[in-house]
Amino acid sequence: MRVKLWGTRGSVPSPGPETIRYGGNTSCVGITLSDGSLLALDAGTGIRNLGISLPPELTRLHILLTHLHLDHIQGLVFFAPAFRAQTEIVIWGPASPEASLRDRIARYISAPLSPVEVRELPCDVSFRHTPETEWEIGPARIRAASVAHRGPTLGYRIDDGESSLAYIPDHEPALGADIDALEEDWISGFALARDASLLIHDGQYADDEYPDHIGWGHSSLSHALSFARRSGAERTVLFHHDPLHSDERLDRLGVEARKHWVELGGKAEAVELGSEGSTYELPVRVPATAKAT
Amino acid sequence: MSQRPLELILARNLMSALSTPAFLVDEGGVLIFYNEAAGMLLGKRFEELGTVGPEEWGSLFGPLDADGKPIPYDELPLVVAVRNDRPAHANFKIRSASGSLQMVEASAFPILTAHGSRGAIAVFWPASSNGGAHR
Ligand SMILES: [Zn+2]
Ligand SMILES: [Zn+2]
């Protein structure tokens, strides 16, 4: 399984000279499975560049949406494969008692917010509510589970051969709970992340910012690391960076994260802040000689 | 043990922060949590008791009607809520761990999701106390 980060920012695109290294595009991760099939996790503005990178002859891909906040769907109408008649796109997302996934997404892909309507998209697009039980896409087993955020929100786990990826970009597992003290089965998202080769997890706030954002649906650095450590993930990428965090600020948070991770008993090199364009081959084997940076 | 559904996790997190005595059962009717306020009402903390299977937990607390006769398990508000997916309310007596009887009011409501029932929550209130938080 090959993983590439196309958008690592949370909340709102934040382009500019201060965010050039970690990137300003919102959430999108591209996955190439062991048989070559393609998945996109979320469709923030990062999916635009993913679309540009794909060959025009691509016939099928799946988009797994965690939820429908704009930073996770904004790129859909700028995704090149959606405008090619030969492409079949299957969009998965959370069910809601209020309206179908298609109808909820159509609130964005419709006038006056969008120049095109869902029915006008040239591609063959279908919408599916994620099932409660595991399902298969190509060689991969996919699992979705509701996680603590604001509104119906999923995390995903993708198992392909020996590799496993857990993707929980918007997550506040410590809301009203002490994740260091809770039993594992009472921690939101825990089963998705358990022993994953790679965990991509919300790390939006610095610890000193979190008290002003309790209940906003995101993690502090310490909460994200506690969650990651308890889950046993081999490697953790902190993701969904706050739009206010410049590259410099994120560098400092990265140093803090690795220090904290070592205090929790982990290896410094097993934690990093996600940067747009980074790629990971799974399973990840962190070389024993790797040095912390 | 398998992962608890998010709705039960959030329910427990909320209940943990409340001074309203509250009980939580899963979709199968297993008592999976009650908060400290409920523990004070019963005279036993949840951590001492742990999860209790359906049918079993009813008898832990009595419950008795105004004449002192045991109330059938099926008629308890929490059981009605989890089995029938609807709210339920009742007044009855419960027996605390110390053996004393106390009249309570109980309201239960189901936890329904896009994927069906996850369980139910019941809040209890001493029938003798008239307003004011149970502290
Ligand atoms: Zn987001
Ligand atoms: Zn969100």
PDB file of N, CA and C in Angstrom, chain A residues 95-97 130 132 146-148 175-177 182-191 194, chain B residues 1-10 12-14 16 24 32-33 46 113-115 118:
ATOM      1  N   ALA A  95     -23.835   7.825   6.867  1.00  0.00           N
ATOM      2  CA  ALA A  95     -25.292   7.948   6.731  1.00  0.00           C
ATOM      3  C   ALA A  95     -25.780   8.997   7.715  1.00  0.00           C
ATOM      4  N   SER A  96     -26.928   9.547   7.425  1.00  0.00           N
ATOM      5  CA  SER A  96     -27.554  10.502   8.338  1.00  0.00           C
ATOM      6  C   SER A  96     -29.052  10.271   8.256  1.00  0.00           C
ATOM      7  N   PRO A  97     -29.765  10.409   9.387  1.00  0.00           N
ATOM      8  CA  PRO A  97     -31.213  10.191   9.326  1.00  0.00           C
ATOM      9  C   PRO A  97     -31.909  11.287   8.523  1.00  0.00           C
ATOM     10  N   THR A 130     -21.474   4.150   4.195  1.00  0.00           N
ATOM     11  CA  THR A 130     -20.555   3.107   4.653  1.00  0.00           C
ATOM     12  C   THR A 130     -21.326   2.096   5.503  1.00  0.00           C
ATOM     13  N   GLU A 132     -21.866  -0.878   8.398  1.00  0.00           N
ATOM     14  CA  GLU A 132     -21.344  -1.015   9.769  1.00  0.00           C
ATOM     15  C   GLU A 132     -20.267  -2.081   9.835  1.00  0.00           C
ATOM     16  N   SER A 146     -17.930   5.446  13.484  1.00  0.00           N
ATOM     17  CA  SER A 146     -18.187   6.814  13.938  1.00  0.00           C
ATOM     18  C   SER A 146     -17.180   7.201  15.000  1.00  0.00           C
ATOM     19  N   VAL A 147     -16.715   8.419  14.926  1.00  0.00           N
ATOM     20  CA  VAL A 147     -15.753   8.922  15.917  1.00  0.00           C
ATOM     21  C   VAL A 147     -16.211  10.280  16.441  1.00  0.00           C
ATOM     22  N   ALA A 148     -15.650  10.673  17.574  1.00  0.00           N
ATOM     23  CA  ALA A 148     -16.068  11.912  18.232  1.00  0.00           C
ATOM     24  C   ALA A 148     -15.555  13.137  17.467  1.00  0.00           C
ATOM     25  N   LEU A 175     -12.766  14.415  24.569  1.00  0.00           N
ATOM     26  CA  LEU A 175     -13.873  15.275  24.984  1.00  0.00           C
ATOM     27  C   LEU A 175     -14.639  14.626  26.135  1.00  0.00           C
ATOM     28  N   GLY A 176     -14.579  15.249  27.294  1.00  0.00           N
ATOM     29  CA  GLY A 176     -15.282  14.728  28.466  1.00  0.00           C
ATOM     30  C   GLY A 176     -14.702  13.433  28.996  1.00  0.00           C
ATOM     31  N   ALA A 177     -13.481  13.122  28.619  1.00  0.00           N
ATOM     32  CA  ALA A 177     -12.901  11.846  29.040  1.00  0.00           C
ATOM     33  C   ALA A 177     -11.401  11.995  29.234  1.00  0.00           C
ATOM     34  N   LEU A 182      -9.111   5.772  30.542  1.00  0.00           N
ATOM     35  CA  LEU A 182     -10.239   4.965  30.051  1.00  0.00           C
ATOM     36  C   LEU A 182      -9.820   3.570  29.619  1.00  0.00           C
ATOM     37  N   GLU A 183     -10.751   2.619  29.738  1.00  0.00           N
ATOM     38  CA  GLU A 183     -10.521   1.312  29.146  1.00  0.00           C
ATOM     39  C   GLU A 183     -10.540   1.484  27.631  1.00  0.00           C
ATOM     40  N   GLU A 184      -9.785   0.639  26.928  1.00  0.00           N
ATOM     41  CA  GLU A 184      -9.615   0.808  25.482  1.00  0.00           C
ATOM     42  C   GLU A 184     -10.930   0.812  24.714  1.00  0.00           C
ATOM     43  N   ASP A 185     -11.855  -0.066  25.116  1.00  0.00           N
ATOM     44  CA  ASP A 185     -13.091  -0.175  24.334  1.00  0.00           C
ATOM     45  C   ASP A 185     -13.994   1.032  24.513  1.00  0.00           C
ATOM     46  N   TRP A 186     -13.641   1.928  25.442  1.00  0.00           N
ATOM     47  CA  TRP A 186     -14.415   3.150  25.648  1.00  0.00           C
ATOM     48  C   TRP A 186     -13.738   4.365  25.035  1.00  0.00           C
ATOM     49  N   ILE A 187     -12.697   4.153  24.249  1.00  0.00           N
ATOM     50  CA  ILE A 187     -12.023   5.289  23.600  1.00  0.00           C
ATOM     51  C   ILE A 187     -12.496   5.376  22.152  1.00  0.00           C
ATOM     52  N   SER A 188     -13.041   6.536  21.805  1.00  0.00           N
ATOM     53  CA  SER A 188     -13.501   6.752  20.432  1.00  0.00           C
ATOM     54  C   SER A 188     -12.381   6.439  19.439  1.00  0.00           C
ATOM     55  N   GLY A 189     -12.708   5.663  18.410  1.00  0.00           N
ATOM     56  CA  GLY A 189     -11.759   5.401  17.330  1.00  0.00           C
ATOM     57  C   GLY A 189     -10.685   4.381  17.620  1.00  0.00           C
ATOM     58  N   PHE A 190     -10.677   3.831  18.820  1.00  0.00           N
ATOM     59  CA  PHE A 190      -9.558   2.981  19.228  1.00  0.00           C
ATOM     60  C   PHE A 190      -9.392   1.740  18.338  1.00  0.00           C
ATOM     61  N   ALA A 191     -10.516   1.071  18.047  1.00  0.00           N
ATOM     62  CA  ALA A 191     -10.429  -0.179  17.283  1.00  0.00           C
ATOM     63  C   ALA A 191      -9.905   0.069  15.870  1.00  0.00           C
ATOM     64  N   ARG A 194      -5.947   0.455  16.294  1.00  0.00           N
ATOM     65  CA  ARG A 194      -5.191  -0.562  17.021  1.00  0.00           C
ATOM     66  C   ARG A 194      -4.098  -1.213  16.156  1.00  0.00           C
TER      67      ARG A 194
ATOM     68  N   MET B   1     -12.110  -7.153  24.106  1.00  0.00           N
ATOM     69  CA  MET B   1     -13.503  -6.683  24.044  1.00  0.00           C
ATOM     70  C   MET B   1     -13.686  -5.765  22.849  1.00  0.00           C
ATOM     71  N   SER B   2     -14.828  -5.854  22.187  1.00  0.00           N
ATOM     72  CA  SER B   2     -15.020  -5.034  20.998  1.00  0.00           C
ATOM     73  C   SER B   2     -15.268  -3.576  21.374  1.00  0.00           C
ATOM     74  N   GLN B   3     -15.080  -2.746  20.396  1.00  0.00           N
ATOM     75  CA  GLN B   3     -15.197  -1.302  20.607  1.00  0.00           C
ATOM     76  C   GLN B   3     -16.651  -0.912  20.892  1.00  0.00           C
ATOM     77  N   ARG B   4     -16.847  -0.041  21.875  1.00  0.00           N
ATOM     78  CA  ARG B   4     -18.186   0.497  22.118  1.00  0.00           C
ATOM     79  C   ARG B   4     -18.556   1.458  20.995  1.00  0.00           C
ATOM     80  N   PRO B   5     -19.831   1.476  20.598  1.00  0.00           N
ATOM     81  CA  PRO B   5     -20.232   2.462  19.597  1.00  0.00           C
ATOM     82  C   PRO B   5     -20.050   3.884  20.139  1.00  0.00           C
ATOM     83  N   LEU B   6     -19.770   4.807  19.247  1.00  0.00           N
ATOM     84  CA  LEU B   6     -19.507   6.195  19.649  1.00  0.00           C
ATOM     85  C   LEU B   6     -20.628   6.780  20.506  1.00  0.00           C
ATOM     86  N   GLU B   7     -21.881   6.444  20.163  1.00  0.00           N
ATOM     87  CA  GLU B   7     -23.010   7.042  20.883  1.00  0.00           C
ATOM     88  C   GLU B   7     -22.972   6.649  22.360  1.00  0.00           C
ATOM     89  N   LEU B   8     -22.527   5.435  22.661  1.00  0.00           N
ATOM     90  CA  LEU B   8     -22.423   5.007  24.062  1.00  0.00           C
ATOM     91  C   LEU B   8     -21.219   5.662  24.737  1.00  0.00           C
ATOM     92  N   ILE B   9     -20.143   5.828  23.980  1.00  0.00           N
ATOM     93  CA  ILE B   9     -18.967   6.508  24.531  1.00  0.00           C
ATOM     94  C   ILE B   9     -19.326   7.935  24.914  1.00  0.00           C
ATOM     95  N   LEU B  10     -20.018   8.625  24.011  1.00  0.00           N
ATOM     96  CA  LEU B  10     -20.390  10.018  24.303  1.00  0.00           C
ATOM     97  C   LEU B  10     -21.392  10.082  25.447  1.00  0.00           C
ATOM     98  N   ARG B  12     -21.629   8.009  27.960  1.00  0.00           N
ATOM     99  CA  ARG B  12     -20.900   7.800  29.208  1.00  0.00           C
ATOM    100  C   ARG B  12     -20.099   9.045  29.587  1.00  0.00           C
ATOM    101  N   ASN B  13     -19.461   9.676  28.596  1.00  0.00           N
ATOM    102  CA  ASN B  13     -18.690  10.886  28.887  1.00  0.00           C
ATOM    103  C   ASN B  13     -19.589  11.972  29.462  1.00  0.00           C
ATOM    104  N   LEU B  14     -20.786  12.116  28.871  1.00  0.00           N
ATOM    105  CA  LEU B  14     -21.715  13.129  29.386  1.00  0.00           C
ATOM    106  C   LEU B  14     -22.173  12.757  30.792  1.00  0.00           C
ATOM    107  N   SER B  16     -20.793  10.982  32.994  1.00  0.00           N
ATOM    108  CA  SER B  16     -19.718  11.095  33.985  1.00  0.00           C
ATOM    109  C   SER B  16     -19.607  12.516  34.527  1.00  0.00           C
ATOM    110  N   LEU B  24     -26.797   3.498  32.040  1.00  0.00           N
ATOM    111  CA  LEU B  24     -26.638   3.276  30.606  1.00  0.00           C
ATOM    112  C   LEU B  24     -26.652   1.777  30.320  1.00  0.00           C
ATOM    113  N   ILE B  32     -24.061  -1.192  31.300  1.00  0.00           N
ATOM    114  CA  ILE B  32     -22.637  -1.009  31.000  1.00  0.00           C
ATOM    115  C   ILE B  32     -22.022   0.166  31.741  1.00  0.00           C
ATOM    116  N   PHE B  33     -22.861   1.007  32.352  1.00  0.00           N
ATOM    117  CA  PHE B  33     -22.294   2.116  33.121  1.00  0.00           C
ATOM    118  C   PHE B  33     -23.376   2.777  33.950  1.00  0.00           C
ATOM    119  N   PHE B  46     -20.044   2.110  40.383  1.00  0.00           N
ATOM    120  CA  PHE B  46     -20.064   1.205  39.222  1.00  0.00           C
ATOM    121  C   PHE B  46     -18.780   0.388  39.142  1.00  0.00           C
ATOM    122  N   THR B 113     -29.795   5.453  16.299  1.00  0.00           N
ATOM    123  CA  THR B 113     -28.835   6.014  15.340  1.00  0.00           C
ATOM    124  C   THR B 113     -29.282   5.616  13.935  1.00  0.00           C
ATOM    125  N   ALA B 114     -28.538   6.105  12.947  1.00  0.00           N
ATOM    126  CA  ALA B 114     -28.831   5.733  11.558  1.00  0.00           C
ATOM    127  C   ALA B 114     -28.722   4.221  11.374  1.00  0.00           C
ATOM    128  N   HIS B 115     -27.983   3.560  12.251  1.00  0.00           N
ATOM    129  CA  HIS B 115     -27.814   2.105  12.143  1.00  0.00           C
ATOM    130  C   HIS B 115     -28.649   1.354  13.170  1.00  0.00           C
ATOM    131  N   ARG B 118     -28.691   1.691  19.852  1.00  0.00           N
ATOM    132  CA  ARG B 118     -27.417   1.426  20.521  1.00  0.00           C
ATOM    133  C   ARG B 118     -27.618   1.094  21.984  1.00  0.00           C
TER     134      ARG B 118
END
